[in-house]
Short mmCIF file of C-alpha atoms in Angstrom, two decimals:
data_model
loop_
_atom_site.label_atom_id
_atom_site.label_comp_id
_atom_site.label_asym_id
_atom_site.label_seq_id
_atom_site.Cartn_x
_atom_site.Cartn_y
_atom_site.Cartn_z
CA UNK T 293 58.21 -13.52 -56.89
CA UNK T 294 60.14 -15.19 -54.12
CA UNK T 295 57.68 -16.27 -51.42
CA UNK T 296 60.38 -17.77 -49.22
CA UNK T 297 63.55 -15.79 -48.61
CA UNK T 298 66.86 -16.57 -47.04
CA UNK T 299 68.67 -13.27 -46.99
CA UNK T 300 72.03 -14.54 -45.77
CA UNK T 301 73.80 -16.45 -48.51
CA UNK T 302 76.52 -17.60 -46.14
CA UNK T 303 77.37 -17.98 -42.46
CA UNK T 304 80.57 -18.99 -40.64
CA UNK T 305 80.54 -20.27 -37.08
CA UNK T 306 83.17 -21.70 -34.76
CA UNK T 307 82.81 -25.34 -33.79
CA UNK T 308 80.84 -25.72 -30.55
CA UNK T 309 79.03 -22.41 -30.93
CA UNK T 310 75.43 -21.85 -31.98
CA UNK T 311 74.47 -21.52 -35.66
CA UNK T 312 71.33 -19.54 -36.41
CA UNK T 313 69.90 -19.67 -39.91
CA UNK T 314 67.01 -17.41 -40.79
CA UNK T 315 64.13 -17.60 -43.22
CA UNK T 316 61.30 -15.19 -44.03
CA UNK T 317 58.13 -15.82 -45.96
CA UNK T 318 55.50 -13.57 -47.47
CA UNK T 319 52.46 -15.83 -47.80
CA UNK T 320 50.44 -15.93 -44.57
CA UNK T 321 48.64 -19.03 -45.85
CA UNK T 322 51.73 -21.18 -45.42
CA UNK T 323 51.15 -23.62 -42.59
CA UNK T 324 53.97 -26.13 -42.80
CA UNK T 325 57.68 -25.43 -42.87
CA UNK T 326 60.71 -27.62 -43.39
CA UNK T 327 64.48 -27.33 -43.33
CA UNK T 328 66.66 -29.30 -45.71
CA UNK T 329 70.41 -29.75 -45.70
CA UNK T 330 72.39 -30.20 -48.89
CA UNK T 331 75.95 -31.35 -49.41
CA UNK T 332 77.69 -30.72 -52.74
CA UNK T 333 76.66 -33.10 -55.53
CA UNK T 334 73.89 -34.58 -53.40
CA UNK T 335 70.17 -33.99 -53.19
CA UNK T 336 68.64 -32.10 -50.26
CA UNK T 337 68.03 -34.23 -47.17
CA UNK T 338 65.20 -33.55 -44.77
CA UNK T 339 66.29 -32.15 -41.42
CA UNK T 340 63.36 -30.91 -39.36
CA UNK T 341 59.85 -29.52 -39.82
CA UNK T 342 57.27 -27.48 -37.97
CA UNK T 343 53.53 -27.00 -38.32
CA UNK T 344 51.99 -23.56 -37.90
CA UNK T 345 50.17 -24.71 -34.78
CA UNK T 346 53.52 -24.82 -32.99
CA UNK T 347 56.16 -22.20 -32.38
CA UNK T 348 59.04 -24.55 -31.64
CA UNK T 349 60.18 -28.02 -32.61
CA UNK T 350 63.32 -29.66 -31.32
CA UNK T 351 65.26 -32.68 -32.54
CA UNK T 352 68.59 -33.26 -30.87
CA UNK T 353 70.95 -30.43 -31.73
CA UNK T 354 68.43 -28.88 -34.11
CA UNK T 355 65.59 -26.56 -33.11
CA UNK T 356 63.26 -24.70 -35.41
CA UNK T 357 61.41 -21.61 -34.19
CA UNK T 358 58.38 -20.16 -35.93
CA UNK T 359 57.12 -16.60 -35.46
CA UNK T 360 53.89 -16.41 -37.44
CA UNK T 361 53.23 -12.74 -36.77
CA UNK T 362 56.63 -11.85 -38.20
CA UNK T 363 56.43 -14.53 -40.91
CA UNK T 364 59.84 -15.69 -39.82
CA UNK T 365 61.43 -18.98 -38.93
CA UNK T 366 64.88 -19.87 -37.78
CA UNK T 367 66.97 -22.99 -37.39
CA UNK T 368 69.30 -23.25 -34.42
CA UNK T 369 72.12 -25.77 -34.34
CA UNK T 370 73.75 -26.24 -30.94
CA UNK T 371 76.57 -27.15 -30.68
CA UNK T 372 77.72 -26.69 -34.26
CA UNK T 373 79.99 -29.38 -35.68
CA UNK T 374 82.22 -29.36 -38.79
CA UNK T 375 79.96 -32.01 -40.36
CA UNK T 376 77.13 -29.47 -40.27
CA UNK T 377 78.87 -27.50 -43.00
CA UNK T 378 76.41 -27.57 -45.90
CA UNK T 379 73.79 -25.47 -47.66
CA UNK T 380 70.54 -25.19 -45.72
CA UNK T 381 67.23 -24.56 -47.46
CA UNK T 382 63.96 -23.64 -45.81
CA UNK T 383 60.71 -24.59 -47.51
CA UNK T 384 57.05 -23.81 -46.96
CA UNK T 385 53.73 -25.18 -48.10
CA UNK T 386 50.03 -24.47 -47.55
CA UNK T 387 47.21 -26.85 -46.89
CA UNK T 388 45.14 -26.33 -50.01
CA UNK T 389 48.05 -26.73 -52.37
CA UNK T 390 50.00 -29.25 -50.37
CA UNK T 391 51.71 -30.65 -53.38
CA UNK T 392 53.82 -27.57 -53.93
CA UNK T 393 56.71 -26.64 -51.68
CA UNK T 394 58.34 -23.24 -52.00
CA UNK T 395 62.06 -23.09 -51.28
CA UNK T 396 64.39 -20.31 -50.28
CA UNK T 397 67.70 -19.76 -52.07
CA UNK T 398 69.73 -21.38 -49.31
CA UNK T 399 72.35 -20.39 -46.75
CA UNK T 400 75.80 -21.91 -46.92
CA UNK T 401 76.98 -22.75 -43.41
CA UNK T 402 80.67 -23.27 -42.66
CA UNK T 403 81.60 -24.59 -39.23
CA UNK T 404 85.23 -23.83 -38.49
CA UNK T 405 87.07 -26.45 -36.43
CA UNK U 53 64.41 -49.11 -52.78
CA UNK U 54 65.93 -47.40 -49.80
CA UNK U 55 65.89 -43.93 -51.33
CA UNK U 56 64.88 -41.95 -54.38
CA UNK U 57 67.06 -42.96 -57.30
CA UNK U 58 67.68 -40.78 -60.35
CA UNK U 59 69.45 -41.44 -63.62
CA UNK U 60 71.51 -40.31 -65.32
CA UNK U 61 73.42 -38.43 -62.63
CA UNK U 62 75.12 -36.27 -65.24
CA UNK U 63 74.04 -35.47 -68.77
CA UNK U 64 75.62 -33.19 -71.34
CA UNK U 65 73.29 -32.45 -74.24
CA UNK U 66 73.83 -30.45 -77.38
CA UNK U 67 71.39 -27.62 -77.88
CA UNK U 68 68.35 -28.95 -79.70
CA UNK U 69 68.77 -32.49 -78.44
CA UNK U 70 66.00 -34.27 -76.53
CA UNK U 71 66.76 -35.68 -73.07
CA UNK U 72 64.95 -38.03 -70.72
CA UNK U 73 65.55 -38.13 -66.99
CA UNK U 74 64.38 -41.05 -64.90
CA UNK U 75 63.21 -41.17 -61.30
CA UNK U 76 62.64 -44.23 -59.13
CA UNK U 77 60.77 -43.08 -56.01
CA UNK U 78 60.86 -44.73 -52.62
CA UNK U 79 58.86 -47.95 -52.82
CA UNK U 80 55.22 -47.41 -51.98
CA UNK U 81 55.35 -43.62 -52.09
CA UNK U 82 52.17 -42.20 -53.54
CA UNK U 83 53.39 -38.74 -54.39
CA UNK U 84 56.18 -37.80 -56.78
CA UNK U 85 57.56 -34.36 -57.49
CA UNK U 86 59.98 -32.88 -59.99
CA UNK U 87 61.96 -29.77 -59.12
CA UNK U 88 64.47 -27.72 -61.08
CA UNK U 89 67.41 -26.13 -59.28
CA UNK U 90 69.52 -23.57 -61.11
CA UNK U 91 72.96 -22.63 -59.85
CA UNK U 92 72.77 -20.59 -56.66
CA UNK U 93 69.00 -20.94 -56.38
CA UNK U 94 66.62 -23.06 -54.36
CA UNK U 95 64.63 -25.89 -55.91
CA UNK U 96 61.67 -24.70 -57.97
CA UNK U 97 58.56 -26.80 -58.43
CA UNK U 98 57.90 -28.29 -61.85
CA UNK U 99 55.20 -30.92 -61.52
CA UNK U 100 53.47 -33.33 -59.14
CA UNK U 101 51.98 -36.81 -59.47
CA UNK U 102 49.71 -38.69 -57.16
CA UNK U 103 50.07 -42.29 -58.28
CA UNK U 104 49.83 -42.12 -62.09
CA UNK U 105 47.79 -38.92 -62.18
CA UNK U 106 49.61 -35.69 -62.92
CA UNK U 107 47.71 -33.34 -60.63
CA UNK U 108 49.78 -30.22 -61.05
CA UNK U 109 52.07 -29.23 -63.91
CA UNK U 110 51.92 -25.50 -63.32
CA UNK U 111 55.68 -25.23 -62.84
CA UNK U 112 56.73 -26.68 -66.19
CA UNK U 113 58.46 -23.74 -67.92
CA UNK U 114 57.35 -24.52 -71.46
CA UNK U 115 55.65 -27.10 -73.63
CA UNK U 116 59.09 -28.56 -74.29
CA UNK U 117 58.89 -30.12 -70.84
CA UNK U 118 56.83 -33.24 -70.37
CA UNK U 119 56.57 -35.66 -67.45
CA UNK U 120 54.88 -39.00 -67.07
CA UNK U 121 54.39 -41.72 -64.47
CA UNK U 122 52.35 -44.31 -66.35
CA UNK U 123 52.23 -47.05 -63.73
CA UNK U 124 52.34 -44.90 -60.64
CA UNK U 125 55.94 -45.69 -59.72
CA UNK U 126 58.84 -44.74 -62.02
CA UNK U 127 58.61 -41.30 -63.60
CA UNK U 128 60.34 -39.75 -66.60
CA UNK U 129 60.91 -36.06 -67.22
CA UNK U 130 61.48 -35.35 -70.89
CA UNK U 131 62.87 -32.13 -72.27
CA UNK U 132 62.57 -31.62 -76.01
CA UNK U 133 64.83 -29.41 -78.11
CA UNK U 134 66.99 -28.48 -75.12
CA UNK U 135 68.22 -24.92 -74.75
CA UNK U 136 71.05 -23.51 -72.69
CA UNK U 137 68.68 -22.11 -70.08
CA UNK U 138 67.56 -25.66 -69.35
CA UNK U 139 70.95 -26.33 -67.72
CA UNK U 140 70.18 -27.12 -64.09
CA UNK U 141 69.90 -29.90 -61.58
CA UNK U 142 66.62 -31.77 -61.90
CA UNK U 143 65.53 -33.14 -58.56
CA UNK U 144 62.96 -35.82 -58.04
CA UNK U 145 61.26 -36.26 -54.68
CA UNK U 146 58.65 -38.57 -53.27
CA UNK U 147 56.43 -38.80 -50.23
CA UNK U 148 54.08 -41.31 -48.72
CA UNK U 149 51.21 -38.92 -48.10
CA UNK U 150 48.92 -37.35 -50.67
CA UNK U 151 48.74 -33.84 -49.29
CA UNK U 152 50.36 -31.56 -46.76
CA UNK U 153 50.66 -30.62 -43.99
CA UNK U 154 52.87 -33.15 -42.34
CA UNK U 155 53.99 -34.19 -45.78
CA UNK U 156 57.76 -34.59 -45.83
CA UNK U 157 59.26 -35.05 -49.25
CA UNK U 158 62.47 -36.97 -49.79
CA UNK U 159 64.80 -36.00 -52.60
CA UNK U 160 67.02 -38.00 -54.89
CA UNK U 161 70.57 -36.92 -55.69
CA UNK U 162 69.48 -35.13 -58.83
CA UNK U 163 70.26 -35.28 -62.53
CA UNK U 164 72.75 -32.59 -63.54
CA UNK U 165 71.95 -31.39 -67.04
CA UNK U 166 74.33 -29.21 -69.01
CA UNK U 167 73.24 -27.99 -72.43
CA UNK U 168 76.10 -26.88 -74.68
#
């Protein structure tokens, strides 16, 4: 069963506008969440993370929001740039089994110049 | 090294052949992970090492899959008698911390295995 879900396989956004990528999870025990970005033929690269004690974490153009009651997190990219075009994966883990990260199936973002 | 290094980058194996995939983690990283990513899917956990100890191998899909990290640095994932469903990207990742939270894992570029 898929414990982390990204229901939008793709998203297109105009350059300069906001990109919002969504992720839902089913396991309420998850307490640490990450976003990874992946270009074709490369491995995923770490982008930003958030602990369950926070509801927002910001790093430059990237902000991750966590809504624990809804078991939902989102990644906001403002302003979007063509170089942001990639596949974005969200991942989750829980304290007692910290060695295992559960990934969503990814959302392919295209930023149109 | 500067990042996680994996070899070979691309491997084509005939069905039934054995393959070995190598991972060089970031220098000094305690934890090492192997993930399998099928086309159109997210990475799925295979196994985890802390130093040389394999602490979790619950994700290995069958006894044809075997991983080792004998000296606590380089790791090898071996797949025996490969089958077509083994075709995937095999991702290695490492991290400096032993357990989450706050444990960010860093991926290599992956080994792309195609079984024909």
